[in-house]
JSON list of C-alpha atoms in Angstrom, two decimals:
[
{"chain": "A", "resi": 17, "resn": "UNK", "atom": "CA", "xyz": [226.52, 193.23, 66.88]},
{"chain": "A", "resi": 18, "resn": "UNK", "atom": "CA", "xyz": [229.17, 190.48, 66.26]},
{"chain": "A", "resi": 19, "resn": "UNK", "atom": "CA", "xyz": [231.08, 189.02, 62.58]},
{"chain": "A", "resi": 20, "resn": "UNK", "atom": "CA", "xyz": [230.86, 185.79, 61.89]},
{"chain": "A", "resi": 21, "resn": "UNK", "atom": "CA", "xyz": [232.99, 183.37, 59.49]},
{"chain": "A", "resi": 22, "resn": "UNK", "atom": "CA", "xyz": [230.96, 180.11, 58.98]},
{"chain": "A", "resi": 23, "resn": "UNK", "atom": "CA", "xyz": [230.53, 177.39, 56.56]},
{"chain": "A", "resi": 24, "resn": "UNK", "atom": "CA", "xyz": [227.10, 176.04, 55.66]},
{"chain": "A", "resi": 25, "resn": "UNK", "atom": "CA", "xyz": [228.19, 172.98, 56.92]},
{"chain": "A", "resi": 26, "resn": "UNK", "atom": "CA", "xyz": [227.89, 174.27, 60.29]},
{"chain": "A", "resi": 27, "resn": "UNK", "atom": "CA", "xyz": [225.00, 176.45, 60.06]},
{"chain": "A", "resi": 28, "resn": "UNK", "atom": "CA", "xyz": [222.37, 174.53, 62.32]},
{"chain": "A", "resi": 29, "resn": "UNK", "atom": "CA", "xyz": [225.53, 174.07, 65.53]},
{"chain": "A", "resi": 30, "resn": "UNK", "atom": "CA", "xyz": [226.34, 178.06, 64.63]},
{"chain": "A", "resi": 31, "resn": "UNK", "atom": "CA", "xyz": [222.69, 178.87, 64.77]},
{"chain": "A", "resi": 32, "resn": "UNK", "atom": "CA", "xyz": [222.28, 179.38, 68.21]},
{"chain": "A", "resi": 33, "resn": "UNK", "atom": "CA", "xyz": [225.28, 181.86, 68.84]},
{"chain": "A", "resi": 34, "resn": "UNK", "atom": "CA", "xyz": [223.90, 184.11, 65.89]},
{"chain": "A", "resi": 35, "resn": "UNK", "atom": "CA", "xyz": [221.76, 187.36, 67.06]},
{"chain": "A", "resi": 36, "resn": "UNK", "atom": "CA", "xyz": [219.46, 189.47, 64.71]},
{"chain": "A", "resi": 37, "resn": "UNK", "atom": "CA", "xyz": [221.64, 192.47, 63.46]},
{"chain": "A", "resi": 38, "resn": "UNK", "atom": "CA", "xyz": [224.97, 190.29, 63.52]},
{"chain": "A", "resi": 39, "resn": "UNK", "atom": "CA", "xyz": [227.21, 190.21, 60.34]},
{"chain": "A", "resi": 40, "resn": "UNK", "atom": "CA", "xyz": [227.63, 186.68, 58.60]},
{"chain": "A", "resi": 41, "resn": "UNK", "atom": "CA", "xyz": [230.73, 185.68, 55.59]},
{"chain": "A", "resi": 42, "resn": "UNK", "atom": "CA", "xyz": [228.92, 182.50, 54.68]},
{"chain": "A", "resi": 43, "resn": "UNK", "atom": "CA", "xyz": [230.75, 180.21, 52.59]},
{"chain": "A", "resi": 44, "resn": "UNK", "atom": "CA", "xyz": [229.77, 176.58, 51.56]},
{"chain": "A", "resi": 45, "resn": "UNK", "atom": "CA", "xyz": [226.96, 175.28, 49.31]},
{"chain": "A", "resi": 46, "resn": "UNK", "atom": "CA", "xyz": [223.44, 177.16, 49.43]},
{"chain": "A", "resi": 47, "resn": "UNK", "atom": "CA", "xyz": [220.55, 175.84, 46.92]},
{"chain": "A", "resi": 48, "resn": "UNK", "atom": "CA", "xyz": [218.42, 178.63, 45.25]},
{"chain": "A", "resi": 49, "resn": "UNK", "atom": "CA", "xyz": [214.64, 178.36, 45.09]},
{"chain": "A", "resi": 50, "resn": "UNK", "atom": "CA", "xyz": [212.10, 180.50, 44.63]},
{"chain": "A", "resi": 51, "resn": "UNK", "atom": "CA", "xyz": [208.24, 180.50, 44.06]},
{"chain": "A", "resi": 52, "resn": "UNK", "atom": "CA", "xyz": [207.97, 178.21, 40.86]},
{"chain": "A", "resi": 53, "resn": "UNK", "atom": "CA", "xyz": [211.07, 175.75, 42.11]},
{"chain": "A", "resi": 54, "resn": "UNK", "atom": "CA", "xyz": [209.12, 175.52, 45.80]},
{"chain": "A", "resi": 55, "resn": "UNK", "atom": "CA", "xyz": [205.91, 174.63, 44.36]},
{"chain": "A", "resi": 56, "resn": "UNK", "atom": "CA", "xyz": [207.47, 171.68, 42.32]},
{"chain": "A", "resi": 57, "resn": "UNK", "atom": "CA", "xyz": [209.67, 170.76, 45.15]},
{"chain": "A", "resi": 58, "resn": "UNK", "atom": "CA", "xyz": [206.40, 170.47, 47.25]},
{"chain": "A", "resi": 59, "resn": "UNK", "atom": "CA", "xyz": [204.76, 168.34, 44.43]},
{"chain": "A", "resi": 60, "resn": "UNK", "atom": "CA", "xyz": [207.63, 165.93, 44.68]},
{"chain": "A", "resi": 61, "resn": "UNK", "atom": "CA", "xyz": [207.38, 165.70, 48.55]},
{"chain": "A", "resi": 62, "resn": "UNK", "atom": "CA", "xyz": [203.50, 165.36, 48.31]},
{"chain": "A", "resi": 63, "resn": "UNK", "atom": "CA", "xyz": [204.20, 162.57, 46.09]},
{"chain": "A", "resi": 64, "resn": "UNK", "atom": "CA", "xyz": [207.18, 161.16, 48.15]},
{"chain": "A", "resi": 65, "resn": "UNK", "atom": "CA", "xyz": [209.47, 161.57, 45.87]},
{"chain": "A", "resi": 66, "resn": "UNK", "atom": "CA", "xyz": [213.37, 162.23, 46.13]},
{"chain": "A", "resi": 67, "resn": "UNK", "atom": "CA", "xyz": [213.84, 166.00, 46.17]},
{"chain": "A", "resi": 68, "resn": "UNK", "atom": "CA", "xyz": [216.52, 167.62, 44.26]},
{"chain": "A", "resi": 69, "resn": "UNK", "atom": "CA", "xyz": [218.80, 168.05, 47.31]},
{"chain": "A", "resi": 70, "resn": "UNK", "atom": "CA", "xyz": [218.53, 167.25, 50.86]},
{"chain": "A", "resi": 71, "resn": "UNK", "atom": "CA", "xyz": [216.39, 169.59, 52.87]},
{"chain": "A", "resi": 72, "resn": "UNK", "atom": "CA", "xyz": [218.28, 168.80, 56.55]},
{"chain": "A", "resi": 73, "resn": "UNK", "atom": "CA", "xyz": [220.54, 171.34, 57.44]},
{"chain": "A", "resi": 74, "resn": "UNK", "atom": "CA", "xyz": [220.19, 173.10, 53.80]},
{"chain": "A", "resi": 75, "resn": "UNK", "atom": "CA", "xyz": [220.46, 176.58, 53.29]},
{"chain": "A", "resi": 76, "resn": "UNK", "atom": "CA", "xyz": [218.38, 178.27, 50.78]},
{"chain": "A", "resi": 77, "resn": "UNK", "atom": "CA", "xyz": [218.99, 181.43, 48.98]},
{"chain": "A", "resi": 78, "resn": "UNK", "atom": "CA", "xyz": [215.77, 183.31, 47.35]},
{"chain": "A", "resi": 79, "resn": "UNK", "atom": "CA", "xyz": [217.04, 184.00, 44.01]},
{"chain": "A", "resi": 80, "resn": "UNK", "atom": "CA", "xyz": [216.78, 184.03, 40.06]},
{"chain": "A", "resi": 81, "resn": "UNK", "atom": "CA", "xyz": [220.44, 184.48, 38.94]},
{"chain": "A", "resi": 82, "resn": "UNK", "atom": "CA", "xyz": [220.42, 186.11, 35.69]},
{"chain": "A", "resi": 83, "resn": "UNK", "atom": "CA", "xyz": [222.40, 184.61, 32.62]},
{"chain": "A", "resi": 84, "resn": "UNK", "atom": "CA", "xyz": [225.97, 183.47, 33.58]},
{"chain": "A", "resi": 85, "resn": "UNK", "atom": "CA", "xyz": [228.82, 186.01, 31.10]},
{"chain": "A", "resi": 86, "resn": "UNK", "atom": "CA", "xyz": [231.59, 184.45, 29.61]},
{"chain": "A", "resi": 87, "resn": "UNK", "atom": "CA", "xyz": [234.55, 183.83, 31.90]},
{"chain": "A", "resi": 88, "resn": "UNK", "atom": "CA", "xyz": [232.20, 184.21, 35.07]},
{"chain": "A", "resi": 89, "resn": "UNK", "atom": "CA", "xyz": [231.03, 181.52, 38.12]},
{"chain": "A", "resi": 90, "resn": "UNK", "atom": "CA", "xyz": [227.29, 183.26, 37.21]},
{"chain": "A", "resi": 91, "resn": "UNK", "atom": "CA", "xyz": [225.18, 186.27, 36.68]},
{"chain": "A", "resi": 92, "resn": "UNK", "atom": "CA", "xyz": [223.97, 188.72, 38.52]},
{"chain": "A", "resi": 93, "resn": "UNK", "atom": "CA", "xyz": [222.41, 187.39, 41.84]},
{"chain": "A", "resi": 94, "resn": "UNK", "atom": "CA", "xyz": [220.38, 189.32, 44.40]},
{"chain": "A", "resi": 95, "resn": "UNK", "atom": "CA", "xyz": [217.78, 187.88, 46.63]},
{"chain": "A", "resi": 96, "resn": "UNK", "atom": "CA", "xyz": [214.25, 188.07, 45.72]},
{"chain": "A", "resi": 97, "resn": "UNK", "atom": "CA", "xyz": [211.57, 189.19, 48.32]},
{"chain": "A", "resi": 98, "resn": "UNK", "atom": "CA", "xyz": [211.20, 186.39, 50.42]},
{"chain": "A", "resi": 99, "resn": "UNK", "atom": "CA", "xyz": [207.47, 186.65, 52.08]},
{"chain": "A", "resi": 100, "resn": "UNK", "atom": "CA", "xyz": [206.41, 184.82, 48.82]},
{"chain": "A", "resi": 101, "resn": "UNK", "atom": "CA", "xyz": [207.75, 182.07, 49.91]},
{"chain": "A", "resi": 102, "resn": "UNK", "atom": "CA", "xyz": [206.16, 182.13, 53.13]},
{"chain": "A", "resi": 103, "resn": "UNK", "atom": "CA", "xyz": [203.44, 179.38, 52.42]},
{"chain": "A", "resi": 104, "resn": "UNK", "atom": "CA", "xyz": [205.98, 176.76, 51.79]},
{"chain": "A", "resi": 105, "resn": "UNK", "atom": "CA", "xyz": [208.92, 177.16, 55.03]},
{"chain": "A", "resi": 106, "resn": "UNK", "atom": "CA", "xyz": [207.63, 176.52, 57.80]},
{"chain": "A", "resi": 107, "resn": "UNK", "atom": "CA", "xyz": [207.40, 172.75, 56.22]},
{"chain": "A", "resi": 108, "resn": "UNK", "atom": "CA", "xyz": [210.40, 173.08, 54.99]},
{"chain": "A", "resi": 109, "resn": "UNK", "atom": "CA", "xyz": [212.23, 174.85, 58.58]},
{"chain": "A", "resi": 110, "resn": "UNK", "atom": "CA", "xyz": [210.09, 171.93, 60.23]},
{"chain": "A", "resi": 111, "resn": "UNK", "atom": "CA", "xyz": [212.38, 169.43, 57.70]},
{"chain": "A", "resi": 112, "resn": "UNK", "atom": "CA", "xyz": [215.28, 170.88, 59.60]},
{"chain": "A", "resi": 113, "resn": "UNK", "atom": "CA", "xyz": [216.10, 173.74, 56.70]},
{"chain": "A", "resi": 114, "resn": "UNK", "atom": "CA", "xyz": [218.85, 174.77, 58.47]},
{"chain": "A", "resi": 115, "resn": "UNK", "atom": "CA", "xyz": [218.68, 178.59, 57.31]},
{"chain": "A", "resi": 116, "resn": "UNK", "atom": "CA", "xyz": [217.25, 180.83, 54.26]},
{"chain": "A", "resi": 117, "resn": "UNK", "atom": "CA", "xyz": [218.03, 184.20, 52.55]},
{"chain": "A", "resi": 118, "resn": "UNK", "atom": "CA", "xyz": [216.44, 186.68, 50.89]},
{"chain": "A", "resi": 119, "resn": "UNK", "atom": "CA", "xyz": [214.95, 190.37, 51.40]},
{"chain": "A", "resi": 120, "resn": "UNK", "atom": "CA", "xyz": [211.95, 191.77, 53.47]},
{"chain": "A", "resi": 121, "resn": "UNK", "atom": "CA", "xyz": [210.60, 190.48, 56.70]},
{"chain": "A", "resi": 122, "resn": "UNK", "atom": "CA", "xyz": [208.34, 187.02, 56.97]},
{"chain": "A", "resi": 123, "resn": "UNK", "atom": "CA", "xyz": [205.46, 186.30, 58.44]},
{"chain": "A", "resi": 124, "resn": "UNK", "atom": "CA", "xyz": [204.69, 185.11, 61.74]},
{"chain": "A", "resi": 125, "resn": "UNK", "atom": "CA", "xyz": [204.29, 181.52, 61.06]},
{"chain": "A", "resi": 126, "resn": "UNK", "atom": "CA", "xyz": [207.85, 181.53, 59.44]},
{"chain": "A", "resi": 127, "resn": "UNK", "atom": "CA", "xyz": [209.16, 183.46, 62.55]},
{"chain": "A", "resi": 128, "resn": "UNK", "atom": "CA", "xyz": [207.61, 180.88, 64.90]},
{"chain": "A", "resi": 129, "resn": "UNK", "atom": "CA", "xyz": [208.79, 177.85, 62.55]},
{"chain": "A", "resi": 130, "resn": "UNK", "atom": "CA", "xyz": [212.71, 179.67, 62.92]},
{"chain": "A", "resi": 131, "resn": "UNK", "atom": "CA", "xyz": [212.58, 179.64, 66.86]},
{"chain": "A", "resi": 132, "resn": "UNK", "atom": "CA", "xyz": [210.86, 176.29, 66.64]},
{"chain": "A", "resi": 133, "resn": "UNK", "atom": "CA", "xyz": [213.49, 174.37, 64.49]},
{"chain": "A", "resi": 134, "resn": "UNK", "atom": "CA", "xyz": [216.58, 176.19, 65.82]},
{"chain": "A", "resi": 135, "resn": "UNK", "atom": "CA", "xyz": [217.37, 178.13, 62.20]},
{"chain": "A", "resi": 136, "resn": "UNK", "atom": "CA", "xyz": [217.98, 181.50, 60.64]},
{"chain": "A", "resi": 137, "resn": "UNK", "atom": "CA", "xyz": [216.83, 183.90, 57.91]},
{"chain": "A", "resi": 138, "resn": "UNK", "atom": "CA", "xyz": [219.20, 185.95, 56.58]},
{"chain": "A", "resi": 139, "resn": "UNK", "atom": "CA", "xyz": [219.16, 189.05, 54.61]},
{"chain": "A", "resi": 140, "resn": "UNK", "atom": "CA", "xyz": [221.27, 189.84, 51.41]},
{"chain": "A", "resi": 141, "resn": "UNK", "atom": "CA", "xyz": [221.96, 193.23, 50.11]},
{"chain": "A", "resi": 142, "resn": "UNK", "atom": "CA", "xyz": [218.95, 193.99, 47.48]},
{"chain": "A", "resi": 143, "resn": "UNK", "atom": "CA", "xyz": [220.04, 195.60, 44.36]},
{"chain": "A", "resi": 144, "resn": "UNK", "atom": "CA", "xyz": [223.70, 194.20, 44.70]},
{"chain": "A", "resi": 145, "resn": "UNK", "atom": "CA", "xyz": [222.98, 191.64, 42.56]},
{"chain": "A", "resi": 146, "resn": "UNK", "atom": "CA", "xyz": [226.59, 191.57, 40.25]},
{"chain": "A", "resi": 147, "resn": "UNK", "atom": "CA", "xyz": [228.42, 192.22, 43.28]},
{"chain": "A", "resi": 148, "resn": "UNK", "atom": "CA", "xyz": [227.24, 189.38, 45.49]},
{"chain": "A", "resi": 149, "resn": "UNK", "atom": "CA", "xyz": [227.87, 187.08, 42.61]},
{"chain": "A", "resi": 150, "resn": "UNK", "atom": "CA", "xyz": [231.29, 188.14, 42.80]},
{"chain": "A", "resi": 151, "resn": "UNK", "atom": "CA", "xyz": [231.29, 185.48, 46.30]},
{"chain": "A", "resi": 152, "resn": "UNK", "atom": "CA", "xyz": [229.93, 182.94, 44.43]},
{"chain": "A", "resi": 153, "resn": "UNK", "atom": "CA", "xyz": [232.41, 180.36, 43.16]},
{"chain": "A", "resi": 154, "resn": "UNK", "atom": "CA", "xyz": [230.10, 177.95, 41.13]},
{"chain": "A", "resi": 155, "resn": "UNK", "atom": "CA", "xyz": [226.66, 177.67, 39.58]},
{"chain": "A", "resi": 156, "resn": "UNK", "atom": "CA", "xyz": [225.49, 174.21, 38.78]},
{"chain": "A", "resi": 157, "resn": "UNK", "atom": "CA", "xyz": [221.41, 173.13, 37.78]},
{"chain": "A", "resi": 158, "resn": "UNK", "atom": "CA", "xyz": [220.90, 170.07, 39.65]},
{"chain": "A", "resi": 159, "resn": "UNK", "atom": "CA", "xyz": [216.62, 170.41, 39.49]},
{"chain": "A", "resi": 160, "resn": "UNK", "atom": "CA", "xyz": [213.58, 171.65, 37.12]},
{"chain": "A", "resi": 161, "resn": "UNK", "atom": "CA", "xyz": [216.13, 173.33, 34.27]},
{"chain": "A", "resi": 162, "resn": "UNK", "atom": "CA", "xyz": [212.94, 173.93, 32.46]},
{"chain": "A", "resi": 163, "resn": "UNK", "atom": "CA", "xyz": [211.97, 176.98, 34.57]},
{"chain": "A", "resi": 164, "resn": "UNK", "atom": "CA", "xyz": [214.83, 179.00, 33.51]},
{"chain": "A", "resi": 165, "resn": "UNK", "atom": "CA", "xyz": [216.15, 181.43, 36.28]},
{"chain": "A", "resi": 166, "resn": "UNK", "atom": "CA", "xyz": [214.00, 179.94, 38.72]},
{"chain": "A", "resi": 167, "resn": "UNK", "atom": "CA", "xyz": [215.78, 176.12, 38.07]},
{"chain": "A", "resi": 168, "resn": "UNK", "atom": "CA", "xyz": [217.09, 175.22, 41.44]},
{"chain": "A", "resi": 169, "resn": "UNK", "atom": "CA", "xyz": [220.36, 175.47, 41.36]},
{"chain": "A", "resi": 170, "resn": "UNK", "atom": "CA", "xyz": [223.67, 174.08, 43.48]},
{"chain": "A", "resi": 171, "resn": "UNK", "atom": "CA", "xyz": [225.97, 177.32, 44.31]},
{"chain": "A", "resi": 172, "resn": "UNK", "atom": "CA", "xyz": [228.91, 177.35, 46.08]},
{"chain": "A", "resi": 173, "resn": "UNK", "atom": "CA", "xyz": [229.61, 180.79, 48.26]},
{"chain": "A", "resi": 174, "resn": "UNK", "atom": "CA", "xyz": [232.97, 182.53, 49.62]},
{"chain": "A", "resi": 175, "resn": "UNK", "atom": "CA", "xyz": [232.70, 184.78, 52.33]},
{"chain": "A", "resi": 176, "resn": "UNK", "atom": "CA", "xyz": [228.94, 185.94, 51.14]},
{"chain": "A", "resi": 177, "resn": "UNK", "atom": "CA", "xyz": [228.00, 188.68, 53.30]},
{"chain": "A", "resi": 178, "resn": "UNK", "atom": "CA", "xyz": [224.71, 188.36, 54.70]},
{"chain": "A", "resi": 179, "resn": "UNK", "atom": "CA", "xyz": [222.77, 190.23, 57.77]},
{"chain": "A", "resi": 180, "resn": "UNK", "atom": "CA", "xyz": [221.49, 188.04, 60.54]},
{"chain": "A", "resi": 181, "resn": "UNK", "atom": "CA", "xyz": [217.99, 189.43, 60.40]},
{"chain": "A", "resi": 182, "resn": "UNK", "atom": "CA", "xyz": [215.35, 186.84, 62.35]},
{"chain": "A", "resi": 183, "resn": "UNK", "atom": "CA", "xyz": [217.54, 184.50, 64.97]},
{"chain": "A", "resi": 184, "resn": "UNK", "atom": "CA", "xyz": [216.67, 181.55, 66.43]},
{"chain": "A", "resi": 185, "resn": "UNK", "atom": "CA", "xyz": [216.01, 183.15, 69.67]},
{"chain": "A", "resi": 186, "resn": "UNK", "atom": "CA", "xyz": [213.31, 184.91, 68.22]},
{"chain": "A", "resi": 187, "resn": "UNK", "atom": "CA", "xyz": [214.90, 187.88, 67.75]},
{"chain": "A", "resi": 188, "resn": "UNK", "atom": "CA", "xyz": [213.57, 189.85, 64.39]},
{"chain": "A", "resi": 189, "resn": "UNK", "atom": "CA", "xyz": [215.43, 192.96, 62.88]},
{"chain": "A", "resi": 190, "resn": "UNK", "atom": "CA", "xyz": [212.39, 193.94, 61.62]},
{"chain": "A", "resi": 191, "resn": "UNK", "atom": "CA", "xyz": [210.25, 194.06, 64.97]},
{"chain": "A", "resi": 192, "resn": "UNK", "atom": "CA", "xyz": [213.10, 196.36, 66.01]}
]
């Protein structure tokens, strides 16, 4: 198992070199989206419509950040299980989403869609919610404020740590 340093701006060139069980620090900007967020994001792309961010290359993180406390970047922020979003990425990895993160394994159309499209799926530390957000820099809404937590949101990470858990090689932590 190897550590890794990268920046989401690299993720789809780093991609290849990562192996299920390695270590990531991601830093850069992720985009949070969960059930509610990808069902309106898919209503927008049915529609052809601009989405709130660009899908190439992205990286999205499965979560519901709770209320931001005074003096802090944002609240609490663990990843939510990610298999519900398993009906909507393999469009999206098939857009070029360059990686996603969350908890729990996927399906096998999602694992397929990873090899396929050269990403990654990442796992974050469930139940470490106010700790992770302590590598999160900045919190901004940038799409669909009216669903609360769930609003997709523009975050900027710091060293994240993450857990490469389903590579683009096909290799699946959870097979293992």
């Amino acid at each position: 198992m190897a550590l890794y340093h990268i920046n989401t701006k690299n993720i789809k060139t780093a991609a290849p070199t990562l192996k299920a069980g390695d270590t990531v620090y991601l830093s850069g900007t992720v985009y949070t989206s969960r059930d509610a967020a990808h069902k309106k994001i898919f209503e927008l792309m049915d529609k052809g419509e601009p989405l709130p961010y660009g899908i190439k290359g992205a990286v999205q993180y499965f979560a519901g950040p709770t209320p931001t406390p005074v003096g802090l970047a944002i609240g609490s922020c663990g990843p939510t299980t990610s298999s519900r979003m398993d009906v909507f990425s393999p469009r999206l990895l098939d857009m070029c989403l360059g990686a996603m993160i969350g908890k729990g394994p996927r399906s096998d159309e999602v694992c397929k869609a990873i090899v396929r499209n050269g990403s990654v799926y990442f796992c974050a530390v469930g139940g470490a919610g106010a700790l992770a957000s302590k590598c999160i820099k900045s919190c901004e809404v940038i799409a669909f404020p009216e669903l609360g937590c769930e609003s997709v949101k523009k975050l900027e990470f710091c060293e994240f740590p993450l857990t490469v858990a389903i590579d683009c090689h096909g290799g699946n932590l959870f097979n293992q």
